[in-house]
Short mmCIF file of C-alpha atoms in Angstrom, two decimals:
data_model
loop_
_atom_site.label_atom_id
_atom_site.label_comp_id
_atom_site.label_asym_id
_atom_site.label_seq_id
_atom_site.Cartn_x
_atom_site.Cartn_y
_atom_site.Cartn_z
CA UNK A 187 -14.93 58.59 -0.23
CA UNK A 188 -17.77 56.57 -2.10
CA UNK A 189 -19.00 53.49 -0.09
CA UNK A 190 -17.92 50.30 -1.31
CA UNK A 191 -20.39 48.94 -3.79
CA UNK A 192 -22.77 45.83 -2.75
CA UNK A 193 -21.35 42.56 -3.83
CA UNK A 194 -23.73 39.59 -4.30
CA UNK A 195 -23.93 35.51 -4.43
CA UNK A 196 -26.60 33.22 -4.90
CA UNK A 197 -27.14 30.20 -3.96
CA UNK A 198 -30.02 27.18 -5.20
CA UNK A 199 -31.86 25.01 -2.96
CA UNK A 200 -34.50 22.70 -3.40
CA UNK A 201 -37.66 24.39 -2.53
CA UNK A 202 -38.08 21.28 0.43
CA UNK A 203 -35.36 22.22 2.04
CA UNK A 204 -35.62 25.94 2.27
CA UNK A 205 -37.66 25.64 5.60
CA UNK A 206 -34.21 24.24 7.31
CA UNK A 207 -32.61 27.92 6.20
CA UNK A 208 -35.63 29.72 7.45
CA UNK A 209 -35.79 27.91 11.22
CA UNK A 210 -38.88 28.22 13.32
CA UNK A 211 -40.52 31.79 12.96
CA UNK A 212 -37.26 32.88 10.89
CA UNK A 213 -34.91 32.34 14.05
CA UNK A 214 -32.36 30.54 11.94
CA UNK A 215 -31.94 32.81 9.15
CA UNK A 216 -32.08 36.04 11.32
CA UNK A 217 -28.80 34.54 13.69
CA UNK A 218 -27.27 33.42 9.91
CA UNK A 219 -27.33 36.79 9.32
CA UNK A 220 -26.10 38.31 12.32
CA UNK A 221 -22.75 35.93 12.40
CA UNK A 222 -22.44 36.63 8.67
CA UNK A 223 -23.27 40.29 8.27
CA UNK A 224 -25.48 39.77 5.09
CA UNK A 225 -28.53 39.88 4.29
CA UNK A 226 -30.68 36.68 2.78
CA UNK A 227 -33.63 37.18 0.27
CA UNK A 228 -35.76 34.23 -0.44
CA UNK A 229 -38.40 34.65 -3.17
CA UNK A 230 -42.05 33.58 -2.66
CA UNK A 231 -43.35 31.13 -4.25
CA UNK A 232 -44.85 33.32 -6.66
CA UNK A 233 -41.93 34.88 -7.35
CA UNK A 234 -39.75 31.90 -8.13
CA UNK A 235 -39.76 31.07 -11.54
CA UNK A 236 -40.53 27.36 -12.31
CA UNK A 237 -37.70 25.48 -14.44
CA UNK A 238 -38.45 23.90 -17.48
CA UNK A 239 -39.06 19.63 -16.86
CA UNK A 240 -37.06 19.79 -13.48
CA UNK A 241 -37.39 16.90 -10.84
CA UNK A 242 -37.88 19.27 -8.28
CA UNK A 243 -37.78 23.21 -7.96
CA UNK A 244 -34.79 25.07 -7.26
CA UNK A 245 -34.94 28.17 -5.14
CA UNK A 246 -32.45 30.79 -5.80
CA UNK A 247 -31.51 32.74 -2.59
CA UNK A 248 -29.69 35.72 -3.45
CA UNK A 249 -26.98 36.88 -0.54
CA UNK A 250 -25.64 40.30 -0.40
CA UNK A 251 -22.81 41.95 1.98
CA UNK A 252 -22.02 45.35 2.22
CA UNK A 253 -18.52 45.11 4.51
CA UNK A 254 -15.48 45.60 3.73
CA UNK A 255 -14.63 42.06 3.05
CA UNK A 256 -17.86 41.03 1.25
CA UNK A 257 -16.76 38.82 -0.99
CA UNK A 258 -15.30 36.48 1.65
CA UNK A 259 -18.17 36.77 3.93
CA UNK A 260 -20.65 35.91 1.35
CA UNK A 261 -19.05 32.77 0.36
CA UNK A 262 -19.40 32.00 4.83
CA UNK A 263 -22.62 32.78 4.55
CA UNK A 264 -23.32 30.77 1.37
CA UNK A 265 -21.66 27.52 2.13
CA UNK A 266 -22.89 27.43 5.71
CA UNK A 267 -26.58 27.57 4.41
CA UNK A 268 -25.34 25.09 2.25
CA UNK A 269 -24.14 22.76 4.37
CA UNK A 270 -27.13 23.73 7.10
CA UNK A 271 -29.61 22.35 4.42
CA UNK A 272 -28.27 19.39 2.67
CA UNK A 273 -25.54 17.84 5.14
CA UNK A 274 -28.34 18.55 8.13
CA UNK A 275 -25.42 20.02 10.37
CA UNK A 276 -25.90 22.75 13.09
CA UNK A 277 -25.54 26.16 12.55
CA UNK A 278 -22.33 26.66 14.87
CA UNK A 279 -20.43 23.65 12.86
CA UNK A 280 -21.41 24.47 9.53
CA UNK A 281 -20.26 28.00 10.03
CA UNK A 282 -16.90 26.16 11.58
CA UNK A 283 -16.72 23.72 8.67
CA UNK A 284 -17.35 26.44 6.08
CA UNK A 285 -14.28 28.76 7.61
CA UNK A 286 -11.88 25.76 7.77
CA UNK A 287 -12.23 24.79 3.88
CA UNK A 288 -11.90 28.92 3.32
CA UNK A 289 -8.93 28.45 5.02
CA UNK A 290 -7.68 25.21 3.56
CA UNK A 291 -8.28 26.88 0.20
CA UNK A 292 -6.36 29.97 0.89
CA UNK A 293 -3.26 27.97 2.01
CA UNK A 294 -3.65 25.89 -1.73
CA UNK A 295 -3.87 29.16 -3.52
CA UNK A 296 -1.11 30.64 -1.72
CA UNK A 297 1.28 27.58 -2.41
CA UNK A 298 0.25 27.30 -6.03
CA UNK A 299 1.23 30.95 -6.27
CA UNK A 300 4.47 30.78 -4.52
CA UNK A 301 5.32 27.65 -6.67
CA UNK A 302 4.55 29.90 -9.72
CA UNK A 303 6.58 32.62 -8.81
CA UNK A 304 10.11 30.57 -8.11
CA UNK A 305 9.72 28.58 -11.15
CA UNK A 306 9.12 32.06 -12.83
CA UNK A 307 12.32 33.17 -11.00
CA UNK A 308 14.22 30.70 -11.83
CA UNK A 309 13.86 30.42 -15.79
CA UNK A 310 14.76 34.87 -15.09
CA UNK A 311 17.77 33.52 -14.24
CA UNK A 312 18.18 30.97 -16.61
CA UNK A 313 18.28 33.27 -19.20
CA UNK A 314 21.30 34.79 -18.34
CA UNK A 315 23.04 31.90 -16.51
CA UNK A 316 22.37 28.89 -18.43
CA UNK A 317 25.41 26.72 -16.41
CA UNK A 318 23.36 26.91 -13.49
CA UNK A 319 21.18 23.79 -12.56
CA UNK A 320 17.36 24.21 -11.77
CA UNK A 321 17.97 22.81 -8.16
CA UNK A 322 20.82 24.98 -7.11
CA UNK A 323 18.74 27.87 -8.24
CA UNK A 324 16.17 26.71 -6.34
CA UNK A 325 18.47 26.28 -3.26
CA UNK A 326 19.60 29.85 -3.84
CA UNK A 327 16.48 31.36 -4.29
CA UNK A 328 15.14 30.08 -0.24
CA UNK A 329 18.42 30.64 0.97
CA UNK A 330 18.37 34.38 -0.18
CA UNK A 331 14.66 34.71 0.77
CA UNK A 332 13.45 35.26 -2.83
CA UNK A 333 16.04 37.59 -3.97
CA UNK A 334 17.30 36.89 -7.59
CA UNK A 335 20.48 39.21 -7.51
CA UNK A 336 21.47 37.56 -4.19
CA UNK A 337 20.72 34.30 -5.59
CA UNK A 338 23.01 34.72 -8.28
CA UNK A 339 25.71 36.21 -5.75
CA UNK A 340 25.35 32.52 -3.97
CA UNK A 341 25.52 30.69 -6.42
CA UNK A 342 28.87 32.52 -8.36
CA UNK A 343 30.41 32.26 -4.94
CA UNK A 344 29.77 28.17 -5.50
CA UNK A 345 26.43 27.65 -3.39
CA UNK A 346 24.90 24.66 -4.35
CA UNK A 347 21.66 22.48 -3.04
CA UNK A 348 22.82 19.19 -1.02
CA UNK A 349 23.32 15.95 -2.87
CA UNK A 350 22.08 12.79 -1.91
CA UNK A 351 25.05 10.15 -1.24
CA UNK A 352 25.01 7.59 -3.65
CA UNK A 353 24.14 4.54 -1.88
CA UNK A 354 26.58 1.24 -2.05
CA UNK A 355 25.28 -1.78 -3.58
CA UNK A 356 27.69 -4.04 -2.32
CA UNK A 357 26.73 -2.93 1.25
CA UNK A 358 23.24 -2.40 0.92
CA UNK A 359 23.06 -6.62 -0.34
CA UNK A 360 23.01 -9.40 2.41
CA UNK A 361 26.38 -11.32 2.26
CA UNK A 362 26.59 -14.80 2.32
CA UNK A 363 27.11 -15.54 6.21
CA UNK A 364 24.37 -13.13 7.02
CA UNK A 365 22.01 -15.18 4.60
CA UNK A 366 23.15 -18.39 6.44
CA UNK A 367 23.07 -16.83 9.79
CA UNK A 368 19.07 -15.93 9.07
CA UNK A 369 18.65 -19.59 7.44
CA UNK A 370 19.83 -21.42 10.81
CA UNK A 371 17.81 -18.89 12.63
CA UNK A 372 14.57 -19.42 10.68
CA UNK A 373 15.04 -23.41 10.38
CA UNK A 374 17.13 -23.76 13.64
CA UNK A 375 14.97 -27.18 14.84
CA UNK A 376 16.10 -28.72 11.04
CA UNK A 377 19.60 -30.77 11.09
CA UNK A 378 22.32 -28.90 9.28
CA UNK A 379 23.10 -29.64 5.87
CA UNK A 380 26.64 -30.53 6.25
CA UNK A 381 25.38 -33.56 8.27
CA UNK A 382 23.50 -35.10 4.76
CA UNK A 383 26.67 -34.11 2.84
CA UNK A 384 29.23 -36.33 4.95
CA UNK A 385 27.18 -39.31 4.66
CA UNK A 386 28.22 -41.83 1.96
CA UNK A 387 26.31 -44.75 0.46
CA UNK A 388 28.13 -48.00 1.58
CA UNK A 389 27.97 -51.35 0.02
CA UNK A 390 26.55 -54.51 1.06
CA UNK A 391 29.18 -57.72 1.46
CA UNK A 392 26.89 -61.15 0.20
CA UNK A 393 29.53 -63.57 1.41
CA UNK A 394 28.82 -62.12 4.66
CA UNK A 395 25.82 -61.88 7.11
CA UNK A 396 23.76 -59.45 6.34
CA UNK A 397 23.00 -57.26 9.19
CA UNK A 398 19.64 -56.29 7.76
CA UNK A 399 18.16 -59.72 8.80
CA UNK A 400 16.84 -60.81 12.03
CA UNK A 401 16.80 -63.72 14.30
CA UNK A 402 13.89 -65.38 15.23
CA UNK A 403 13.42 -64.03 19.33
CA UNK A 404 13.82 -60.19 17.47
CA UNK A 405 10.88 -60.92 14.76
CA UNK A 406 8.72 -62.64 18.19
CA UNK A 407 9.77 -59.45 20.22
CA UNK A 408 8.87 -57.15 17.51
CA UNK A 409 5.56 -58.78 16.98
CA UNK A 410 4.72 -58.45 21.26
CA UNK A 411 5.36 -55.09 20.71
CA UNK A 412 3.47 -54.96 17.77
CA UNK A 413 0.03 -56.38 19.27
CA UNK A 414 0.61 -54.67 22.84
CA UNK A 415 1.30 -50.78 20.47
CA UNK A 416 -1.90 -51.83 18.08
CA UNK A 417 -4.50 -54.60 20.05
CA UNK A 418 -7.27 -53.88 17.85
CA UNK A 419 -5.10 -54.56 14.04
CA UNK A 420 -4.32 -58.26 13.21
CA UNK A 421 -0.90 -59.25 13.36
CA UNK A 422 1.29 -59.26 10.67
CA UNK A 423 1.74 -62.45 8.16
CA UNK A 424 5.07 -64.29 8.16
CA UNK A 425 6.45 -64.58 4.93
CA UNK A 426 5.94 -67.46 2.86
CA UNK A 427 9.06 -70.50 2.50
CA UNK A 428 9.82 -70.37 -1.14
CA UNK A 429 9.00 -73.25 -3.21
CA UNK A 430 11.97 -76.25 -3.63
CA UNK A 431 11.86 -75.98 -7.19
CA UNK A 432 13.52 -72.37 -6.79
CA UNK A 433 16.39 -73.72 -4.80
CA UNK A 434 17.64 -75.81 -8.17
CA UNK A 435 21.46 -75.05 -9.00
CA UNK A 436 21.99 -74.36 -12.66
CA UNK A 437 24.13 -77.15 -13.10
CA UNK A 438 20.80 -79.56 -12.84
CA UNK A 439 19.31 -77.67 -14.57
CA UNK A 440 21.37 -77.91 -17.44
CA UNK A 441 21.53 -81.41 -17.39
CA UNK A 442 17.86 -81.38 -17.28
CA UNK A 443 17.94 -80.27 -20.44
CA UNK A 444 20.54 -82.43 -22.23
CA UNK A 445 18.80 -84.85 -21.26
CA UNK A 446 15.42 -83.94 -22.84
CA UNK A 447 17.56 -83.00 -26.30
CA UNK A 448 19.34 -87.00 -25.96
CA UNK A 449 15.65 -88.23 -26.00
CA UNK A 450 14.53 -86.21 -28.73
#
């Protein structure tokens, strides 16, 4: 049986940070290596060809794997240098980091490929049985692990995916004593409105005494209380006696003024 053939990847680094791969006296790379199983070729200086009008070199490291699973353990190896260099991590956790996003992107891939296959074996069976809906097939398909002519078995015999129960609108909304119930709750210290609604303006009898005016001993009492509540405010002025000439009855005053027209 031939051996399996090398497989390669490389990988570019800025030329300042190709001393972090290397480690003192190569220990670094050599234990890379070992956890790996590759081998890691860095090019002298001499070697390295110098891009055209680059900020900054770029080394290419070439990484090579003879195992049986090469291709895997060259993208380890690669993305651990990777992260050893730029992200400044140890070895251990960028060998940990690098074999958690492998993993990560294994589980995508596989997901994205069993997605592509149902939908795949569902429009198979489209083609043939066109009253079917995409769901039930769907539903089918997991419940006969996968297996179209079982599927189709299922779904003849009436199998069908689970439908959601509609949900009532007329339950689902607040009614109107659960809206008042929260309202008292949330304003409970506030008087109720019936309270405002029951009270009805009343008028005011002339002929009689008005009970909006006070004696004299209330207006003295009320101005004690006054000065002892506020001793540093003035009191408050009494209202001024309106003038005589107010107090006229219209019958003088008519007369007034015949009189004045006689003259004339």
């Amino acid at each position: 049986m031939a051996p399996a053939a090398e497989m390669s990847a490389q990988l570019l680094l800025p030329s300042k940070l190709v001393g972090r791969l290397i480690g003192k006296a190569g220990a670094t790379i050599q234990e890379l290596e070992s956890l790996t199983c590759c081998r890691i070729r860095i090019p002298r200086r001499g070697d390295a060809p110098a891009p055209a009008q680059a900020a900054e070199e770029l080394v290419p490291i070439s990484i090579r794997c003879a195992a049986a699973d090469a291709e895997i353990q060259e993208r380890r190896c690669a993305r651990a240098a990777e992260l050893l260099c730029t992200e400044g991590l140890a070895l251990c956790t960028a060998l940990a980091q690098a074999d958690t996003e492998r993993k990560a992107q294994e589980a995508f891939e596989e997901a994205h490929y069993h997605k592509r296959q149902l939908n795949m074996a569902v429009q198979r069976i489209l083609l043939n049985w066109r009253e079917f809906e995409e769901a039930d097939i769907c539903f089918a398909l997991g419940e006969a692990c996968n297996d179209e002519d079982e599927a189709v078995d299922l779904l003849l015999q009436g199998c069908r995916a689970p439908r959601a129960a509609p949900q009532d609108l007329r339950s689902a909304a607040p009614t109107v004593e659960q809206h008042q119930a929260e309202k008292k709750e949330k304003f409970s210290s506030l008087p109720c409105s019936g309270v405002h609604r029951s009270v009805r303006p009343q008028g005011i009898d002339l002929g009689a005494r008005n009970t909006w005016t006070r004696s004299a001993a209330n207006q003295r009492t009320d101005r004690l209380n006054f000065a002892e509540a506020f001793p540093g405010l003035p009191e408050p002025m009494k209202p001024s006696a309106k003038p005589a000439a107010a107090t006229c009855s219209r019958r003088t005053f008519r007369q007034s003024q015949v009189f004045r027209r006689t003259r004339s």
